[in-house]
Coordinates of C-alpha atoms in Angstrom, one line a residue:
M1 CA 9.4 29.7 20.0
L2 CA 12.3 29.1 17.6
E3 CA 14.1 31.9 16.0
H4 CA 13.7 31.7 12.2
S5 CA 17.4 30.8 11.8
E6 CA 16.9 27.8 14.1
Y7 CA 14.1 26.1 12.0
Y8 CA 16.5 24.8 9.4
S9 CA 18.9 23.2 11.8
K10 CA 16.0 21.7 13.8
L11 CA 14.5 20.3 10.5
V12 CA 17.8 18.7 9.5
E13 CA 18.3 17.2 12.9
T14 CA 14.7 15.9 13.0
L15 CA 15.2 14.2 9.6
R16 CA 18.5 12.7 10.8
Q17 CA 16.8 11.3 13.9
H18 CA 14.0 9.8 11.7
H19 CA 16.4 8.1 9.4
E20 CA 18.4 6.7 12.3
F21 CA 15.2 5.4 14.0
Y22 CA 14.2 3.5 10.9
R23 CA 17.7 2.2 10.4
Q24 CA 17.4 0.6 13.8
S25 CA 13.7 -0.5 13.5
I26 CA 11.7 -3.2 11.8
P27 CA 9.1 -1.5 9.6
L28 CA 5.9 -3.6 9.3
I29 CA 3.3 -1.0 8.2
A30 CA 1.4 -2.9 5.4
S31 CA 0.9 0.3 3.3
E32 CA 4.6 1.4 3.1
N33 CA 7.7 0.4 1.2
L34 CA 11.1 1.6 0.2
A35 CA 12.0 3.0 -3.2
S36 CA 15.4 2.3 -4.6
L37 CA 17.9 5.1 -4.9
A38 CA 17.4 4.9 -8.7
V39 CA 13.7 5.7 -8.2
R40 CA 14.4 8.4 -5.7
S41 CA 17.1 10.1 -7.8
M42 CA 14.3 11.0 -10.3
Y43 CA 12.8 13.3 -7.7
L44 CA 15.6 15.7 -8.1
T45 CA 15.2 16.3 -11.9
D46 CA 13.8 19.5 -13.3
F47 CA 10.5 17.6 -13.9
G48 CA 9.6 18.5 -10.3
H49 CA 9.3 22.2 -11.4
R50 CA 7.0 21.6 -14.3
Y51 CA 3.3 21.2 -15.2
A52 CA 1.9 19.0 -18.0
E53 CA -1.8 19.5 -17.9
G54 CA -3.6 17.3 -20.4
R55 CA -2.5 14.1 -22.0
V56 CA 0.5 12.9 -24.0
G57 CA 0.6 15.0 -27.2
K58 CA -2.4 17.1 -26.1
R59 CA -1.0 19.5 -23.4
F60 CA -2.2 22.9 -22.4
Y61 CA 1.3 24.2 -21.9
Q62 CA 4.3 24.3 -24.1
G63 CA 7.6 22.7 -23.2
C64 CA 6.2 19.2 -22.5
Q65 CA 7.7 17.3 -25.4
Y66 CA 10.2 15.4 -23.1
I67 CA 7.6 14.9 -20.4
D68 CA 5.4 13.3 -23.1
V69 CA 8.1 10.7 -23.8
V70 CA 8.4 9.8 -20.1
E71 CA 4.6 9.6 -19.5
D72 CA 4.2 7.4 -22.6
M73 CA 6.9 5.1 -21.2
A74 CA 5.0 4.9 -18.0
I75 CA 1.7 4.1 -19.8
Q76 CA 3.3 1.4 -22.0
L77 CA 5.2 -0.3 -19.2
T78 CA 2.0 -0.3 -17.0
K79 CA 0.0 -1.9 -19.8
E80 CA 2.7 -4.5 -20.3
I81 CA 3.0 -5.4 -16.6
F82 CA -0.7 -5.8 -16.1
N83 CA -1.9 -6.8 -19.6
A84 CA -4.3 -3.9 -19.5
E85 CA -6.2 -2.4 -22.4
H86 CA -5.8 1.1 -21.0
A87 CA -3.7 2.8 -18.3
N88 CA -3.8 6.2 -16.8
V89 CA -0.7 7.0 -14.8
Q90 CA -1.6 10.6 -13.6
P91 CA -3.4 10.0 -10.2
I92 CA -1.1 11.2 -7.4
S93 CA -2.6 8.9 -4.7
G94 CA -4.8 5.8 -4.3
V95 CA -7.6 7.9 -2.9
T96 CA -7.4 10.3 -5.9
A97 CA -7.6 7.3 -8.2
N98 CA -10.7 6.0 -6.4
I99 CA -12.4 9.4 -6.6
A100 CA -11.7 9.5 -10.3
A101 CA -13.1 6.0 -10.8
F102 CA -16.3 6.8 -8.8
F103 CA -16.8 10.1 -10.8
A104 CA -16.3 8.2 -14.1
L105 CA -18.7 5.4 -13.3
T106 CA -21.5 6.9 -11.1
S107 CA -23.8 9.8 -10.5
P108 CA -24.7 11.3 -7.1
G109 CA -27.4 9.1 -5.5
D110 CA -26.2 5.9 -7.1
K111 CA -25.5 2.9 -4.9
L112 CA -22.1 1.4 -4.4
M113 CA -21.3 -1.9 -2.7
A114 CA -18.0 -2.2 -0.8
L115 CA -16.5 -4.0 2.2
S116 CA -17.1 -2.3 5.5
V117 CA -14.0 -0.9 7.2
P118 CA -13.9 -3.6 9.9
C119 CA -14.1 -6.2 7.2
G120 CA -11.1 -4.7 5.5
G121 CA -12.6 -2.0 3.3
H122 CA -10.5 1.2 2.8
I123 CA -12.1 4.3 4.1
S124 CA -12.2 5.8 0.6
H125 CA -14.7 3.1 -0.4
D126 CA -17.1 4.4 2.2
R127 CA -19.4 7.3 2.8
F128 CA -16.7 9.0 5.1
S129 CA -14.4 9.6 2.1
A130 CA -14.3 9.3 -1.6
A131 CA -17.7 7.5 -2.0
G132 CA -19.3 10.1 0.1
I133 CA -17.7 13.0 -1.8
R134 CA -19.4 11.6 -4.9
G135 CA -22.7 11.5 -3.0
L136 CA -23.0 7.7 -3.3
E137 CA -25.2 5.5 -1.1
V138 CA -22.8 2.8 0.3
L139 CA -24.0 -0.7 0.9
H140 CA -21.7 -3.2 2.6
Y141 CA -21.1 -6.7 1.3
P142 CA -22.4 -9.6 3.4
F143 CA -19.3 -11.0 4.9
D144 CA -18.4 -14.7 5.4
M145 CA -16.6 -14.8 8.7
D146 CA -15.5 -18.4 8.2
N147 CA -13.8 -17.7 4.9
L148 CA -12.9 -14.1 5.7
N149 CA -14.2 -13.0 2.4
V150 CA -17.2 -11.6 0.5
D151 CA -20.3 -13.9 0.8
V152 CA -21.1 -14.3 -2.9
D153 CA -24.5 -15.9 -2.5
E154 CA -25.8 -13.4 -0.1
T155 CA -24.3 -10.6 -2.2
R156 CA -26.3 -11.8 -5.2
K157 CA -29.5 -11.5 -3.2
V158 CA -28.7 -7.9 -2.0
A159 CA -27.6 -6.9 -5.5
E160 CA -30.8 -8.1 -7.2
K161 CA -32.8 -6.0 -4.8
E162 CA -30.7 -2.9 -4.5
K163 CA -29.1 -2.7 -8.0
P164 CA -25.8 -1.0 -7.1
K165 CA -24.1 0.8 -9.9
V166 CA -20.6 -0.2 -8.8
F167 CA -19.1 -3.1 -6.9
V168 CA -15.8 -2.3 -5.2
L169 CA -13.4 -5.2 -4.4
G170 CA -9.8 -5.1 -3.0
S171 CA -9.3 -3.8 0.5
S172 CA -7.0 -2.4 3.1
L173 CA -6.9 -5.6 5.2
I174 CA -6.6 -8.3 2.5
L175 CA -5.4 -11.7 3.3
F176 CA -6.9 -13.7 0.5
P177 CA -8.0 -13.0 -3.1
H178 CA -11.4 -11.6 -3.6
P179 CA -14.2 -13.3 -5.7
V180 CA -13.7 -10.9 -8.7
K181 CA -15.0 -13.4 -11.3
E182 CA -18.1 -14.2 -9.3
I183 CA -18.9 -10.5 -8.6
A184 CA -18.2 -9.6 -12.2
E185 CA -20.9 -12.1 -13.3
I186 CA -23.4 -10.6 -10.8
A187 CA -22.5 -7.1 -12.0
A188 CA -23.0 -8.0 -15.7
E189 CA -26.5 -9.3 -14.9
I190 CA -27.6 -6.0 -13.5
G191 CA -25.6 -3.6 -15.7
A192 CA -23.1 -2.6 -13.0
R193 CA -19.3 -2.2 -13.0
V194 CA -16.6 -3.8 -10.9
V195 CA -13.8 -1.6 -9.5
Y196 CA -10.8 -3.5 -7.9
D197 CA -8.7 -1.4 -5.5
G198 CA -5.4 -3.2 -5.9
S199 CA -3.4 -0.7 -3.8
H200 CA -2.1 -3.2 -1.3
V201 CA -1.4 -6.1 -3.6
L202 CA -0.3 -4.3 -6.8
G203 CA 3.2 -5.7 -6.6
L204 CA 1.9 -9.2 -5.9
I205 CA -0.3 -8.9 -8.9
A206 CA 2.6 -7.7 -11.0
G207 CA 4.7 -10.5 -9.7
K208 CA 2.1 -13.1 -10.5
Q209 CA 1.7 -14.3 -7.0
F210 CA -1.9 -13.1 -6.3
Q211 CA -5.1 -12.9 -8.3
D212 CA -5.3 -11.2 -11.7
P213 CA -8.3 -8.8 -11.5
V214 CA -7.9 -7.8 -15.1
K215 CA -8.2 -11.4 -16.3
E216 CA -10.9 -12.2 -13.8
G217 CA -13.2 -9.5 -15.1
A218 CA -12.8 -6.2 -13.2
D219 CA -13.7 -3.2 -15.3
V220 CA -11.4 -0.8 -13.5
I221 CA -8.4 -1.3 -11.3
T222 CA -7.2 1.5 -9.1
A223 CA -4.0 1.3 -7.1
S224 CA -1.3 3.2 -5.3
T225 CA 2.2 2.3 -6.4
H226 CA 4.1 2.2 -3.1
K227 CA 2.9 -0.7 -1.0
T228 CA 3.9 -4.0 -2.5
F229 CA 4.9 -2.2 -5.7
F230 CA 8.3 -0.5 -5.9
G231 CA 7.2 3.1 -5.5
P232 CA 7.2 6.0 -5.6
Q233 CA 4.1 7.4 -3.8
R234 CA 1.5 7.9 -6.6
A235 CA -1.2 5.8 -8.3
I236 CA -2.5 4.3 -11.5
I237 CA -5.8 3.3 -13.0
L238 CA -6.3 0.4 -15.4
C239 CA -9.5 -0.1 -17.3
K240 CA -11.2 -1.7 -20.3
A241 CA -10.7 0.2 -23.5
E242 CA -14.4 1.1 -23.6
L243 CA -14.0 3.1 -20.4
A244 CA -10.8 4.9 -21.3
K245 CA -12.3 8.2 -22.2
K246 CA -14.5 8.4 -19.1
I247 CA -11.6 7.5 -16.8
D248 CA -9.2 9.9 -18.5
N249 CA -11.7 12.8 -18.2
A250 CA -12.4 12.0 -14.6
V251 CA -8.6 12.2 -13.9
F252 CA -8.0 15.4 -15.8
P253 CA -9.6 17.8 -15.6
G254 CA -11.6 16.0 -12.9
V255 CA -9.3 15.5 -9.9
V256 CA -5.7 16.1 -11.1
S257 CA -4.0 19.1 -12.6
N258 CA -0.2 18.9 -12.0
H259 CA 0.5 15.1 -11.6
H260 CA 3.8 15.4 -9.8
L261 CA 6.1 14.7 -12.7
H262 CA 9.3 14.1 -10.7
S263 CA 7.7 11.0 -9.2
L264 CA 6.3 10.0 -12.6
A265 CA 9.8 9.6 -13.8
G266 CA 10.6 7.5 -10.7
Y267 CA 7.6 5.3 -11.5
V268 CA 9.1 4.4 -14.8
I269 CA 12.2 3.1 -13.0
A270 CA 10.0 1.2 -10.6
C271 CA 8.2 -0.5 -13.5
L272 CA 11.5 -1.6 -15.0
E273 CA 12.5 -3.0 -11.6
M274 CA 9.2 -4.8 -11.3
L275 CA 9.6 -6.4 -14.7
E276 CA 13.1 -7.6 -13.7
F277 CA 12.7 -8.6 -10.1
G278 CA 8.9 -8.6 -9.4
E279 CA 8.2 -12.4 -9.5
A280 CA 11.1 -13.3 -7.1
Y281 CA 10.2 -10.4 -4.8
A282 CA 6.5 -11.2 -4.7
R283 CA 7.2 -14.9 -4.1
Q284 CA 9.4 -14.2 -1.1
I285 CA 6.9 -11.7 0.3
V286 CA 4.2 -14.4 0.4
R287 CA 6.7 -17.0 1.9
N288 CA 7.7 -14.5 4.6
A289 CA 4.1 -13.6 5.5
K290 CA 3.1 -17.3 5.7
R291 CA 6.1 -18.2 7.9
L292 CA 5.6 -15.2 10.2
A293 CA 2.0 -16.1 10.7
E294 CA 2.8 -19.8 11.3
R295 CA 5.5 -19.0 13.8
M296 CA 3.3 -16.5 15.7
H297 CA 0.6 -19.2 15.8
E298 CA 3.0 -21.8 17.0
L299 CA 4.1 -19.5 19.9
G300 CA 0.5 -18.8 20.9
F301 CA -0.7 -15.7 19.1
N302 CA -4.3 -15.7 17.9
V303 CA -3.4 -15.3 14.2
V304 CA -6.4 -14.8 12.0
G305 CA -7.3 -17.4 9.4
E306 CA -5.6 -20.5 10.7
H307 CA -7.9 -22.9 8.8
L308 CA -7.3 -21.0 5.6
G309 CA -3.5 -21.0 5.8
F310 CA -3.3 -17.6 7.5
T311 CA -2.6 -15.5 4.4
E312 CA -1.9 -15.4 0.7
S313 CA -0.8 -11.8 0.6
H314 CA 1.9 -9.6 2.3
Q315 CA -0.3 -9.2 5.4
V316 CA -0.8 -11.0 8.6
A317 CA -3.7 -10.1 11.0
V318 CA -3.6 -11.0 14.7
D319 CA -6.3 -10.7 17.3
V320 CA -4.5 -9.4 20.4
T321 CA -7.6 -8.9 22.6
E322 CA -6.0 -11.1 25.3
F323 CA -3.1 -8.6 25.5
G324 CA -5.2 -5.5 25.9
G325 CA -6.2 -4.8 22.3
G326 CA -4.5 -3.4 19.2
D327 CA -3.7 0.1 20.6
P328 CA -1.5 -0.9 23.6
V329 CA 0.1 -3.7 21.7
A330 CA 1.1 -1.5 18.7
K331 CA 2.5 1.1 21.2
L332 CA 4.4 -1.6 23.0
F333 CA 6.0 -2.7 19.8
E334 CA 6.9 0.8 18.8
R335 CA 8.8 1.2 22.1
I336 CA 11.0 -1.8 21.1
N337 CA 11.4 -0.5 17.5
I338 CA 8.8 -2.7 15.8
I339 CA 6.6 -0.4 13.7
L340 CA 3.1 -1.7 12.8
N341 CA -0.5 -0.6 13.3
K342 CA -3.6 -1.4 15.3
N343 CA -6.5 -2.6 13.0
L344 CA -10.1 -3.3 13.2
L345 CA -11.0 -7.0 12.5
P346 CA -14.2 -8.3 10.9
W347 CA -15.9 -9.0 14.3
D348 CA -15.2 -5.4 15.5
D349 CA -17.5 -2.5 15.1
L350 CA -16.6 1.2 14.5
T351 CA -16.9 1.9 18.3
K352 CA -13.7 0.0 18.7
T353 CA -11.7 2.2 16.3
K354 CA -9.5 3.6 19.1
N355 CA -8.6 0.2 20.5
P356 CA -9.6 -2.5 18.0
S357 CA -9.1 -6.2 18.5
G358 CA -6.3 -6.5 16.0
I359 CA -2.9 -5.6 14.7
R360 CA -2.0 -5.7 11.0
I361 CA 1.5 -6.7 9.9
G362 CA 3.0 -6.2 6.4
V363 CA 6.3 -7.9 5.4
Q364 CA 6.9 -6.2 2.0
E365 CA 9.4 -3.7 3.2
I366 CA 11.5 -6.1 5.3
T367 CA 11.4 -8.5 2.3
R368 CA 12.9 -5.8 0.1
L369 CA 15.6 -5.5 2.7
G370 CA 16.5 -9.1 2.3
M371 CA 14.8 -10.8 5.2
K372 CA 13.6 -14.4 4.7
E373 CA 11.9 -17.1 6.7
G374 CA 14.5 -17.3 9.4
E375 CA 14.2 -13.7 10.2
M376 CA 10.4 -14.1 10.3
E377 CA 10.8 -16.7 13.0
K378 CA 13.1 -14.5 15.1
L379 CA 10.7 -11.6 14.7
A380 CA 7.7 -13.6 15.9
E381 CA 9.7 -14.7 19.0
I382 CA 10.6 -11.1 19.9
M383 CA 7.0 -10.1 19.6
W384 CA 5.9 -13.0 21.7
D385 CA 8.4 -12.2 24.4
A386 CA 7.2 -8.5 24.3
V387 CA 3.5 -9.2 24.8
N388 CA 4.2 -11.7 27.6
G389 CA 6.7 -9.5 29.4
K390 CA 9.4 -12.1 29.3
K391 CA 12.2 -9.6 28.8
S392 CA 12.6 -5.9 29.5
E393 CA 11.8 -3.5 26.8
D394 CA 15.4 -2.3 26.7
K395 CA 16.6 -5.9 26.1
L396 CA 14.0 -6.5 23.4
R397 CA 14.8 -3.2 21.7
Q398 CA 18.5 -4.3 21.5
E399 CA 17.4 -7.6 20.0
V400 CA 15.5 -5.7 17.3
I401 CA 18.4 -3.4 16.6
E402 CA 20.7 -6.4 16.3
L403 CA 18.3 -8.3 14.0
K404 CA 17.9 -5.2 11.8
K405 CA 21.7 -4.5 11.6
E406 CA 22.3 -6.8 8.6
F407 CA 19.2 -5.7 6.7
N408 CA 19.5 -2.1 5.7
T409 CA 20.3 -2.5 2.1
I410 CA 17.6 -2.4 -0.6
K411 CA 17.4 -5.6 -2.7
Y412 CA 15.5 -6.5 -5.8
A413 CA 16.9 -3.4 -7.6
F414 CA 19.3 -2.8 -10.4
E415 CA 21.8 -1.6 -7.9
E416 CA 21.7 -2.5 -4.2
T417 CA 21.9 0.7 -2.1
E418 CA 21.6 1.8 1.5
A419 CA 18.0 1.9 2.5
Y420 CA 17.9 5.0 4.7
T421 CA 20.3 7.2 2.8
F422 CA 20.2 10.7 4.3
F423 CA 22.1 13.5 2.5
E424 CA 23.1 15.0 5.8
N425 CA 26.4 16.5 4.6
F426 CA 24.6 18.4 1.9
L427 CA 21.8 19.6 4.1
S428 CA 24.0 20.6 7.0
A429 CA 26.7 22.5 5.1
P430 CA 28.0 25.0 7.6
Q431 CA 27.6 28.0 5.2
R432 CA 24.0 27.1 4.3
K433 CA 21.8 30.1 5.1
I434 CA 18.0 30.6 5.0

């Protein structure tokens, strides 16, 4: 067991090792991204010590007059980016936002329709998590395996019989836009609401390279702000004006008290970056995802959705059953410094969770580091050599490190900065004592 005096030095060394590992790795987790130094610098302000319970101009504590200014900026910029009637910027995570939406729109025992986890649904949409916390009965959409999407005609039949109170669209594995307009029409016929979880594609929506769920008729849009958006790690809820009071009350006092004000200030910077650079960034993300999928397919990978053009988002899904399944393949890639995750695919069931058929790849972070189509081709070739054992893992790891060497600077920001900045000199000051 460590002496207390040793914990600090071990902590600093562990953080240093983490930063160095990512500096030499290719990050492909579809739910992660880098925040610019401008965004991260907001974490260090005095906002991080404060509370601002309530809403702008209606706080329960004194001393919030400057916090009100920043939160109002966040609200106004969010409404501008997404052309939303109302925005709540207080949720501290996507799951928190989903819980708030479910509490605002449902009562225990109501029915909710969502995608199953193997078909891409996030766990918070199901009985295991947020929907279950609310006491909802979860129905799964009929899924069209050919189109890799919700089967609208079959959904109508189920909806007319079961009368769900809420339809949830948006998902964790999302390759193509969802049928928001069609589901909104069904919802209107039975007096239900549509919630679109835009966590994964928020930056693509902001950059006008994906669907627009506000325009297509979603009543509520929930989203975390750190996947294809520019960070930091928190969340937002957009909604129609008629639902504003219900949503706001569900957020506070419902599920949020202190809403992490240091990262709220960072979110304002991220909004400004998105307004300035979002379209170019989102456009390159989709180009990169498509080219990566195409090259993987050309090499022989079983990339999902060939007949549909593989993807229209930041994600690529690959069935790696022939190489032993998603678990051993993801671990193999980690050993050569390629970081991604195993993933259930629509033809899996939950018994395959430990070793599903697929892997999920997200290109949003490497796109922000400046990689383009040429790098996607090289990456696909390294992965192909890895799963086929064409080169040693040591050789492949060196190829990854060499590829990454020129891509450790954050782009699409007001000032390009080193991606994995670690304030080691400050943290490791010789005289620093615990």
